[in-house]
Amino acid sequence: MNKSLKKVLLGSLVAATVLTACGTKANKELVVDTIEFSGDFFTSQFSSSSYDMDVVHLISGTGTIAQTSAGKLVVNKGIVENDKVELVDDADGNKVVTWKIRKDLKWSTGKPITAKDFAFSLLFQNSKEWKAAGASVSPSEEIIGLVDYSNGKADAIKGVKLVDDHTISLTIDKSKYPYFYEYSYYGIDALSLEDIGEGLKVESGDFGVKLVGDVAAAAKAIKAKQVDSRKPTSTYGKYVIDKTSETEVVFKLNPNYVGNYEGVKPTIPTIVLKANKNEELRFQRLSQGEVDYVPSFIDAKQVAEAKKSPDKFTLHALPRNGYGVLNFANEFGPTKDVHVRRGIAHLTNRSKVIADVFGGDGIATHGEYAIAQWMVKEKEAELNEKLNKYSFDVALANKEFDQSEYRFEADGVTPFDVSKASETYLRHNSKKEPLAVHHVGGSQTVLQSIESGYKENAAKVGMKYTNALIDFKELLKLRDLTAANDPKQSAHMFTLANGFTGSVFDPYISSIHSRNIGDPLRNGMRVKDAQIDKLAEELRAIAPQDTAAFANKWLEYQVRYNEILPALPLYSNYTFDAFSNAKVKESGATAIRSWSQTIEYMKLK
Amino acid sequence: MFKYIIKRIFTLIPVFFAMSIIIFGISQMTPGNMVDIKLAQNASLKQADREIMRIALTKKYGLDKPIHERYVIWLKNTFTGDLGETVDGKPVTQALAEPMKNTIILNLFVILISLTISIIVGIKSAVKKGKLYDRFWQVFSLVGTSMPTFFIGIILIFIVAINLKLLPTGGMPSVRLEGLSYFVELLRHMILPIITLTIGSLAGTVRYVRNAMVDALNQDYIRTARSKGLSEKVVVYSHAFKNALIPVVTIVIGSIGGLFAGSSITETVFSWNGLGSRLVSAINARDWGIVMAVNLFTAAIYLLTNFITDIAYALVDPRVKLS
């Protein structure tokens, strides 16, 4: 070999060894593995991913209502002086809540946090100008005048008033009561008017509160400085951003932070979020010591790998606050028929999906719930007793199909003979339409696992089954066609996932109540059932403290859901936070609250 | 020469426009435009509000205009430095600044190392034609050409990072580091991607240099030089290598464009925040602002390198007359 080449190789080896020795991590810091930052760290109104949300959780914390680790809504005593929510009726019978903001709160710039900052946040984040700048704005309907202000029909929010520098009141529409989660009405947060308001002013009077100044110009400037920069300049939270790049955010403890709703402050001096695009190597990065904490991974192979070394790594299993689901188009094609939906449920081998996709770390659910929810724990026995498990059984599937409209041969008159069922001998309805369903999915693993049951057994029940693996955005587009009941819709079944917001379960607002029909996220499959509507309305109207009544009504709702089966829940699995035993003593993450939301409870060794 | 350069520049212009039409056309034909994406981001809005939003966004992104008008607007904006915005509302120029810097740094090392090794090994292989040294590099270049770069990357991660624990599995150096420590960390993170890309690029270049040298060494003027009693070093480096440089120049300059376009997979495997991995993320997110900008940039680089190759040819080969 050439001498110079040998020298080059030897030199490279020496350099690599020296460089290796240089690569050590400092103590007193937690390096967290994350995937890729994509949205904003400011108000999360610009398509923030869950990874961006970790940053938002660490640097934001001015909400007047907080969530406990179990997801219970409580008054945030770290922000307000109030011990509890006290409501007063106004002349119109609407409810007024008055928040007294703590006087010792300071923004990261050192300026005091005042009531004006809360009014500014409400006004700016719901303004039409901020929406025009690209922000996703969805004003809450409860505060009087907020929706009109947001739509540009009013220049002020009538239901918000500044009482003094540290006191603000909100007027809540009387028609919105009673509500089990009424604390969610009272949650507002702040943005620093002085630091980031770009010269805007907040005025308060009988008209409510309004912004004065060039809001459009301010929105443009705020977007550039606070959103696009990915380094908001004035924040209040457990941490402040120290340094940031496209792949890394470094946080230091916020010296101005007074504590959470319990007065607890975080103790880890430095947090580093490192984004790596290669998801396949998440566990390897942990085992190499490149990171100390890997949140939310579900990949069965990586989980199995981590389980091999319990002395080195802890796997913190968190029941998922959501579930995988097979959505049916409820107003289109054969899946309009409840017995077709139930028949398909019997052809779905859900245990196989759980085994194939999650290595067995999950359970089949039978209603609109996730294993993380307190109601599930409370009503576990009744759920087991009252809900149909829709076992994987071709005979039971045929029994359901026989009760459906699709019980005839091709002539639409002669009863279908199960013993003749084949790929060419299909079920038809009285209009001579065949039982043919098209299934779309965005996850190859899930689709492959689930399709096997159908491909093998569809002919045995006289059903034609087709499917397509499509890009997730295409999947959402098809779902939107179904939501709009568009003539171009083509799919009858969609494999998707549903998640719950914290511990809140309110189908009237966020799910299949018929008022939400056509809304892709809430009732995109166009479910319309009077009994479901009634139960959803009764559920939300239960008094906040009456958890027993809520759990009972919730059970009734699940039984009805299970009966009409607007969608077939497939699984509720576990996600895993993995951490190095050498570095992390305990994690505060729960099923409802992520590691970044509970960082004050995490301890290093 | 000056005339030729001007003429070549004029021939490049229609090619550039043709490429821009193709890039723009494909982006418009592919399903999932900015309006769809923004609406999906706002799926929580009610149907009526979504419709209002759809109309406003269609107007904002000019999708209510005919396609040729949209093309003209896009091109005009591109020439004035306005590459549009990403799906999360960030200016494309801002979103691409850091990845472009990282890709250029990575590829400069790759080109430099690959060229150095190719020349040394290519010359030596030609001189020792048919011997063990030559055979080894022949096999190496065959294996290097046939193996996909992502596979080389994964093997290197497995051996060097996971088993030997010598280098990180990927990623970028920490933003907290400055000066020398940042440079050292940058090198640590770059070594594996550089080796991966170098093997991919080296394999072909070694064969080119070797074959060019073998051709040159068989020429009459080499026999003449040897018969004049010149030392083998002078014969090889001053006479043969100078002439062998001609095809090598084509390959080397041509490979610059290839390296920009071809590092998407390697950058993704090593979580290197470069143009290639940004392009992959953008394609997945239907972020057409980024996709069009990167593709147009790559197309422009290819045109530029072709142009430079032609000029360089004339400089290294006196037989080529530019007219």
PDB file of N, CA, C and O in Angstrom, chain B residues 28-80:
ATOM      1  N   GLN B  28     -47.533  21.322  -9.361  1.00  0.00           N
ATOM      2  CA  GLN B  28     -48.948  21.683  -9.485  1.00  0.00           C
ATOM      3  C   GLN B  28     -49.826  20.466  -9.757  1.00  0.00           C
ATOM      4  O   GLN B  28     -50.997  20.444  -9.399  1.00  0.00           O
ATOM      5  N   MET B  29     -49.230  19.454 -10.414  1.00  0.00           N
ATOM      6  CA  MET B  29     -50.027  18.270 -10.763  1.00  0.00           C
ATOM      7  C   MET B  29     -50.195  17.319  -9.577  1.00  0.00           C
ATOM      8  O   MET B  29     -51.166  16.597  -9.483  1.00  0.00           O
ATOM      9  N   THR B  30     -49.191  17.326  -8.684  1.00  0.00           N
ATOM     10  CA  THR B  30     -49.242  16.387  -7.562  1.00  0.00           C
ATOM     11  C   THR B  30     -50.354  16.793  -6.591  1.00  0.00           C
ATOM     12  O   THR B  30     -50.505  17.982  -6.291  1.00  0.00           O
ATOM     13  N   PRO B  31     -51.122  15.802  -6.087  1.00  0.00           N
ATOM     14  CA  PRO B  31     -52.201  16.163  -5.165  1.00  0.00           C
ATOM     15  C   PRO B  31     -51.666  16.765  -3.861  1.00  0.00           C
ATOM     16  O   PRO B  31     -50.573  16.408  -3.414  1.00  0.00           O
ATOM     17  N   GLY B  32     -52.441  17.654  -3.266  1.00  0.00           N
ATOM     18  CA  GLY B  32     -52.057  18.236  -1.977  1.00  0.00           C
ATOM     19  C   GLY B  32     -51.401  19.586  -2.133  1.00  0.00           C
ATOM     20  O   GLY B  32     -50.187  19.682  -2.109  1.00  0.00           O
ATOM     21  N   ASN B  33     -52.205  20.636  -2.358  1.00  0.00           N
ATOM     22  CA  ASN B  33     -51.610  21.977  -2.456  1.00  0.00           C
ATOM     23  C   ASN B  33     -51.651  22.669  -1.091  1.00  0.00           C
ATOM     24  O   ASN B  33     -52.115  22.104  -0.106  1.00  0.00           O
ATOM     25  N   MET B  34     -51.133  23.903  -1.069  1.00  0.00           N
ATOM     26  CA  MET B  34     -51.034  24.636   0.205  1.00  0.00           C
ATOM     27  C   MET B  34     -52.405  24.819   0.873  1.00  0.00           C
ATOM     28  O   MET B  34     -52.506  24.789   2.095  1.00  0.00           O
ATOM     29  N   VAL B  35     -53.440  25.008   0.050  1.00  0.00           N
ATOM     30  CA  VAL B  35     -54.780  25.217   0.627  1.00  0.00           C
ATOM     31  C   VAL B  35     -55.228  23.949   1.362  1.00  0.00           C
ATOM     32  O   VAL B  35     -55.692  24.012   2.507  1.00  0.00           O
ATOM     33  N   ASP B  36     -55.055  22.792   0.711  1.00  0.00           N
ATOM     34  CA  ASP B  36     -55.437  21.518   1.348  1.00  0.00           C
ATOM     35  C   ASP B  36     -54.682  21.326   2.660  1.00  0.00           C
ATOM     36  O   ASP B  36     -55.250  20.897   3.673  1.00  0.00           O
ATOM     37  N   ILE B  37     -53.377  21.634   2.608  1.00  0.00           N
ATOM     38  CA  ILE B  37     -52.539  21.418   3.803  1.00  0.00           C
ATOM     39  C   ILE B  37     -52.971  22.330   4.942  1.00  0.00           C
ATOM     40  O   ILE B  37     -53.139  21.908   6.078  1.00  0.00           O
ATOM     41  N   LYS B  38     -53.180  23.598   4.600  1.00  0.00           N
ATOM     42  CA  LYS B  38     -53.592  24.555   5.633  1.00  0.00           C
ATOM     43  C   LYS B  38     -54.970  24.186   6.196  1.00  0.00           C
ATOM     44  O   LYS B  38     -55.214  24.333   7.387  1.00  0.00           O
ATOM     45  N   LEU B  39     -55.848  23.692   5.323  1.00  0.00           N
ATOM     46  CA  LEU B  39     -57.176  23.297   5.807  1.00  0.00           C
ATOM     47  C   LEU B  39     -57.071  22.081   6.720  1.00  0.00           C
ATOM     48  O   LEU B  39     -57.764  21.984   7.731  1.00  0.00           O
ATOM     49  N   ALA B  40     -56.168  21.163   6.351  1.00  0.00           N
ATOM     50  CA  ALA B  40     -55.968  19.985   7.205  1.00  0.00           C
ATOM     51  C   ALA B  40     -55.436  20.402   8.570  1.00  0.00           C
ATOM     52  O   ALA B  40     -55.797  19.840   9.597  1.00  0.00           O
ATOM     53  N   GLN B  41     -54.577  21.439   8.576  1.00  0.00           N
ATOM     54  CA  GLN B  41     -54.047  21.933   9.855  1.00  0.00           C
ATOM     55  C   GLN B  41     -55.166  22.556  10.699  1.00  0.00           C
ATOM     56  O   GLN B  41     -55.078  22.640  11.906  1.00  0.00           O
ATOM     57  N   ASN B  42     -56.206  23.035   9.993  1.00  0.00           N
ATOM     58  CA  ASN B  42     -57.313  23.677  10.701  1.00  0.00           C
ATOM     59  C   ASN B  42     -58.568  22.819  10.677  1.00  0.00           C
ATOM     60  O   ASN B  42     -59.679  23.328  10.571  1.00  0.00           O
ATOM     61  N   ALA B  43     -58.343  21.500  10.760  1.00  0.00           N
ATOM     62  CA  ALA B  43     -59.481  20.582  10.644  1.00  0.00           C
ATOM     63  C   ALA B  43     -60.497  20.771  11.760  1.00  0.00           C
ATOM     64  O   ALA B  43     -61.636  20.343  11.648  1.00  0.00           O
ATOM     65  N   SER B  44     -60.076  21.436  12.851  1.00  0.00           N
ATOM     66  CA  SER B  44     -61.015  21.603  13.967  1.00  0.00           C
ATOM     67  C   SER B  44     -62.055  22.695  13.681  1.00  0.00           C
ATOM     68  O   SER B  44     -63.029  22.812  14.391  1.00  0.00           O
ATOM     69  N   LEU B  45     -61.836  23.461  12.621  1.00  0.00           N
ATOM     70  CA  LEU B  45     -62.807  24.517  12.322  1.00  0.00           C
ATOM     71  C   LEU B  45     -64.101  23.917  11.798  1.00  0.00           C
ATOM     72  O   LEU B  45     -64.119  22.825  11.235  1.00  0.00           O
ATOM     73  N   LYS B  46     -65.177  24.683  11.970  1.00  0.00           N
ATOM     74  CA  LYS B  46     -66.463  24.204  11.468  1.00  0.00           C
ATOM     75  C   LYS B  46     -66.495  24.316   9.947  1.00  0.00           C
ATOM     76  O   LYS B  46     -65.761  25.096   9.355  1.00  0.00           O
ATOM     77  N   GLN B  47     -67.414  23.540   9.351  1.00  0.00           N
ATOM     78  CA  GLN B  47     -67.496  23.456   7.892  1.00  0.00           C
ATOM     79  C   GLN B  47     -67.589  24.851   7.246  1.00  0.00           C
ATOM     80  O   GLN B  47     -66.881  25.145   6.279  1.00  0.00           O
ATOM     81  N   ALA B  48     -68.448  25.700   7.791  1.00  0.00           N
ATOM     82  CA  ALA B  48     -68.647  27.026   7.196  1.00  0.00           C
ATOM     83  C   ALA B  48     -67.358  27.841   7.274  1.00  0.00           C
ATOM     84  O   ALA B  48     -66.958  28.496   6.305  1.00  0.00           O
ATOM     85  N   ASP B  49     -66.681  27.776   8.428  1.00  0.00           N
ATOM     86  CA  ASP B  49     -65.434  28.521   8.590  1.00  0.00           C
ATOM     87  C   ASP B  49     -64.346  27.981   7.664  1.00  0.00           C
ATOM     88  O   ASP B  49     -63.515  28.725   7.155  1.00  0.00           O
ATOM     89  N   ARG B  50     -64.381  26.661   7.469  1.00  0.00           N
ATOM     90  CA  ARG B  50     -63.396  26.040   6.575  1.00  0.00           C
ATOM     91  C   ARG B  50     -63.587  26.555   5.148  1.00  0.00           C
ATOM     92  O   ARG B  50     -62.618  26.783   4.432  1.00  0.00           O
ATOM     93  N   GLU B  51     -64.829  26.731   4.759  1.00  0.00           N
ATOM     94  CA  GLU B  51     -65.104  27.234   3.409  1.00  0.00           C
ATOM     95  C   GLU B  51     -64.588  28.659   3.248  1.00  0.00           C
ATOM     96  O   GLU B  51     -63.979  29.000   2.236  1.00  0.00           O
ATOM     97  N   ILE B  52     -64.830  29.476   4.287  1.00  0.00           N
ATOM     98  CA  ILE B  52     -64.346  30.869   4.247  1.00  0.00           C
ATOM     99  C   ILE B  52     -62.817  30.850   4.130  1.00  0.00           C
ATOM    100  O   ILE B  52     -62.214  31.572   3.348  1.00  0.00           O
ATOM    101  N   MET B  53     -62.220  29.944   4.923  1.00  0.00           N
ATOM    102  CA  MET B  53     -60.769  29.843   4.929  1.00  0.00           C
ATOM    103  C   MET B  53     -60.255  29.364   3.563  1.00  0.00           C
ATOM    104  O   MET B  53     -59.261  29.863   3.046  1.00  0.00           O
ATOM    105  N   ARG B  54     -60.967  28.397   2.972  1.00  0.00           N
ATOM    106  CA  ARG B  54     -60.562  27.853   1.676  1.00  0.00           C
ATOM    107  C   ARG B  54     -60.515  28.975   0.621  1.00  0.00           C
ATOM    108  O   ARG B  54     -59.549  29.106  -0.135  1.00  0.00           O
ATOM    109  N   ILE B  55     -61.545  29.811   0.641  1.00  0.00           N
ATOM    110  CA  ILE B  55     -61.605  30.902  -0.352  1.00  0.00           C
ATOM    111  C   ILE B  55     -60.448  31.889  -0.130  1.00  0.00           C
ATOM    112  O   ILE B  55     -59.745  32.274  -1.060  1.00  0.00           O
ATOM    113  N   ALA B  56     -60.236  32.233   1.164  1.00  0.00           N
ATOM    114  CA  ALA B  56     -59.177  33.205   1.486  1.00  0.00           C
ATOM    115  C   ALA B  56     -57.802  32.657   1.106  1.00  0.00           C
ATOM    116  O   ALA B  56     -56.975  33.366   0.524  1.00  0.00           O
ATOM    117  N   LEU B  57     -57.571  31.362   1.425  1.00  0.00           N
ATOM    118  CA  LEU B  57     -56.263  30.770   1.141  1.00  0.00           C
ATOM    119  C   LEU B  57     -56.045  30.612  -0.365  1.00  0.00           C
ATOM    120  O   LEU B  57     -54.935  30.817  -0.861  1.00  0.00           O
ATOM    121  N   THR B  58     -57.106  30.240  -1.074  1.00  0.00           N
ATOM    122  CA  THR B  58     -56.988  30.073  -2.525  1.00  0.00           C
ATOM    123  C   THR B  58     -56.538  31.386  -3.148  1.00  0.00           C
ATOM    124  O   THR B  58     -55.685  31.416  -4.035  1.00  0.00           O
ATOM    125  N   LYS B  59     -57.089  32.468  -2.640  1.00  0.00           N
ATOM    126  CA  LYS B  59     -56.723  33.788  -3.145  1.00  0.00           C
ATOM    127  C   LYS B  59     -55.286  34.119  -2.736  1.00  0.00           C
ATOM    128  O   LYS B  59     -54.479  34.564  -3.551  1.00  0.00           O
ATOM    129  N   LYS B  60     -54.985  33.851  -1.464  1.00  0.00           N
ATOM    130  CA  LYS B  60     -53.647  34.187  -0.947  1.00  0.00           C
ATOM    131  C   LYS B  60     -52.540  33.497  -1.749  1.00  0.00           C
ATOM    132  O   LYS B  60     -51.531  34.093  -2.072  1.00  0.00           O
ATOM    133  N   TYR B  61     -52.737  32.207  -2.035  1.00  0.00           N
ATOM    134  CA  TYR B  61     -51.695  31.458  -2.741  1.00  0.00           C
ATOM    135  C   TYR B  61     -51.858  31.525  -4.261  1.00  0.00           C
ATOM    136  O   TYR B  61     -51.180  30.799  -4.988  1.00  0.00           O
ATOM    137  N   GLY B  62     -52.767  32.355  -4.718  1.00  0.00           N
ATOM    138  CA  GLY B  62     -52.929  32.583  -6.157  1.00  0.00           C
ATOM    139  C   GLY B  62     -53.500  31.399  -6.900  1.00  0.00           C
ATOM    140  O   GLY B  62     -53.373  31.310  -8.132  1.00  0.00           O
ATOM    141  N   LEU B  63     -54.137  30.456  -6.202  1.00  0.00           N
ATOM    142  CA  LEU B  63     -54.643  29.258  -6.873  1.00  0.00           C
ATOM    143  C   LEU B  63     -55.923  29.536  -7.664  1.00  0.00           C
ATOM    144  O   LEU B  63     -56.424  28.675  -8.370  1.00  0.00           O
ATOM    145  N   ASP B  64     -56.437  30.756  -7.541  1.00  0.00           N
ATOM    146  CA  ASP B  64     -57.605  31.132  -8.347  1.00  0.00           C
ATOM    147  C   ASP B  64     -57.168  31.623  -9.729  1.00  0.00           C
ATOM    148  O   ASP B  64     -57.990  31.878 -10.591  1.00  0.00           O
ATOM    149  N   LYS B  65     -55.859  31.740  -9.923  1.00  0.00           N
ATOM    150  CA  LYS B  65     -55.345  32.227 -11.209  1.00  0.00           C
ATOM    151  C   LYS B  65     -54.992  31.045 -12.108  1.00  0.00           C
ATOM    152  O   LYS B  65     -54.717  29.941 -11.614  1.00  0.00           O
ATOM    153  N   PRO B  66     -54.985  31.245 -13.436  1.00  0.00           N
ATOM    154  CA  PRO B  66     -54.598  30.142 -14.333  1.00  0.00           C
ATOM    155  C   PRO B  66     -53.132  29.740 -14.119  1.00  0.00           C
ATOM    156  O   PRO B  66     -52.325  30.570 -13.682  1.00  0.00           O
ATOM    157  N   ILE B  67     -52.824  28.499 -14.493  1.00  0.00           N
ATOM    158  CA  ILE B  67     -51.507  27.932 -14.149  1.00  0.00           C
ATOM    159  C   ILE B  67     -50.348  28.731 -14.747  1.00  0.00           C
ATOM    160  O   ILE B  67     -49.333  28.950 -14.078  1.00  0.00           O
ATOM    161  N   HIS B  68     -50.498  29.231 -15.986  1.00  0.00           N
ATOM    162  CA  HIS B  68     -49.376  29.967 -16.585  1.00  0.00           C
ATOM    163  C   HIS B  68     -49.102  31.269 -15.831  1.00  0.00           C
ATOM    164  O   HIS B  68     -47.963  31.682 -15.662  1.00  0.00           O
ATOM    165  N   GLU B  69     -50.174  31.865 -15.327  1.00  0.00           N
ATOM    166  CA  GLU B  69     -50.006  33.105 -14.566  1.00  0.00           C
ATOM    167  C   GLU B  69     -49.293  32.807 -13.238  1.00  0.00           C
ATOM    168  O   GLU B  69     -48.425  33.556 -12.792  1.00  0.00           O
ATOM    169  N   ARG B  70     -49.675  31.674 -12.662  1.00  0.00           N
ATOM    170  CA  ARG B  70     -49.039  31.280 -11.385  1.00  0.00           C
ATOM    171  C   ARG B  70     -47.549  31.029 -11.600  1.00  0.00           C
ATOM    172  O   ARG B  70     -46.725  31.375 -10.769  1.00  0.00           O
ATOM    173  N   TYR B  71     -47.227  30.408 -12.742  1.00  0.00           N
ATOM    174  CA  TYR B  71     -45.827  30.108 -13.050  1.00  0.00           C
ATOM    175  C   TYR B  71     -45.019  31.406 -13.161  1.00  0.00           C
ATOM    176  O   TYR B  71     -43.925  31.526 -12.596  1.00  0.00           O
ATOM    177  N   VAL B  72     -45.579  32.358 -13.870  1.00  0.00           N
ATOM    178  CA  VAL B  72     -44.875  33.633 -14.072  1.00  0.00           C
ATOM    179  C   VAL B  72     -44.644  34.317 -12.723  1.00  0.00           C
ATOM    180  O   VAL B  72     -43.539  34.795 -12.433  1.00  0.00           O
ATOM    181  N   ILE B  73     -45.687  34.295 -11.882  1.00  0.00           N
ATOM    182  CA  ILE B  73     -45.557  34.934 -10.553  1.00  0.00           C
ATOM    183  C   ILE B  73     -44.468  34.235  -9.742  1.00  0.00           C
ATOM    184  O   ILE B  73     -43.604  34.866  -9.130  1.00  0.00           O
ATOM    185  N   TRP B  74     -44.502  32.904  -9.776  1.00  0.00           N
ATOM    186  CA  TRP B  74     -43.513  32.124  -9.000  1.00  0.00           C
ATOM    187  C   TRP B  74     -42.094  32.426  -9.466  1.00  0.00           C
ATOM    188  O   TRP B  74     -41.190  32.666  -8.673  1.00  0.00           O
ATOM    189  N   LEU B  75     -41.915  32.454 -10.808  1.00  0.00           N
ATOM    190  CA  LEU B  75     -40.581  32.676 -11.363  1.00  0.00           C
ATOM    191  C   LEU B  75     -40.086  34.086 -11.034  1.00  0.00           C
ATOM    192  O   LEU B  75     -38.928  34.276 -10.665  1.00  0.00           O
ATOM    193  N   LYS B  76     -41.010  35.031 -11.168  1.00  0.00           N
ATOM    194  CA  LYS B  76     -40.659  36.434 -10.876  1.00  0.00           C
ATOM    195  C   LYS B  76     -40.232  36.562  -9.408  1.00  0.00           C
ATOM    196  O   LYS B  76     -39.201  37.155  -9.090  1.00  0.00           O
ATOM    197  N   ASN B  77     -41.030  35.946  -8.533  1.00  0.00           N
ATOM    198  CA  ASN B  77     -40.695  35.986  -7.101  1.00  0.00           C
ATOM    199  C   ASN B  77     -39.360  35.314  -6.839  1.00  0.00           C
ATOM    200  O   ASN B  77     -38.557  35.778  -6.035  1.00  0.00           O
ATOM    201  N   THR B  78     -39.132  34.174  -7.522  1.00  0.00           N
ATOM    202  CA  THR B  78     -37.880  33.439  -7.314  1.00  0.00           C
ATOM    203  C   THR B  78     -36.682  34.306  -7.694  1.00  0.00           C
ATOM    204  O   THR B  78     -35.691  34.357  -6.965  1.00  0.00           O
ATOM    205  N   PHE B  79     -36.785  35.001  -8.814  1.00  0.00           N
ATOM    206  CA  PHE B  79     -35.673  35.846  -9.252  1.00  0.00           C
ATOM    207  C   PHE B  79     -35.437  37.027  -8.316  1.00  0.00           C
ATOM    208  O   PHE B  79     -34.331  37.546  -8.234  1.00  0.00           O
ATOM    209  N   THR B  80     -36.505  37.433  -7.615  1.00  0.00           N
ATOM    210  CA  THR B  80     -36.304  38.546  -6.678  1.00  0.00           C
ATOM    211  C   THR B  80     -35.954  38.040  -5.277  1.00  0.00           C
ATOM    212  O   THR B  80     -35.937  38.795  -4.317  1.00  0.00           O
TER     213      THR B  80
END
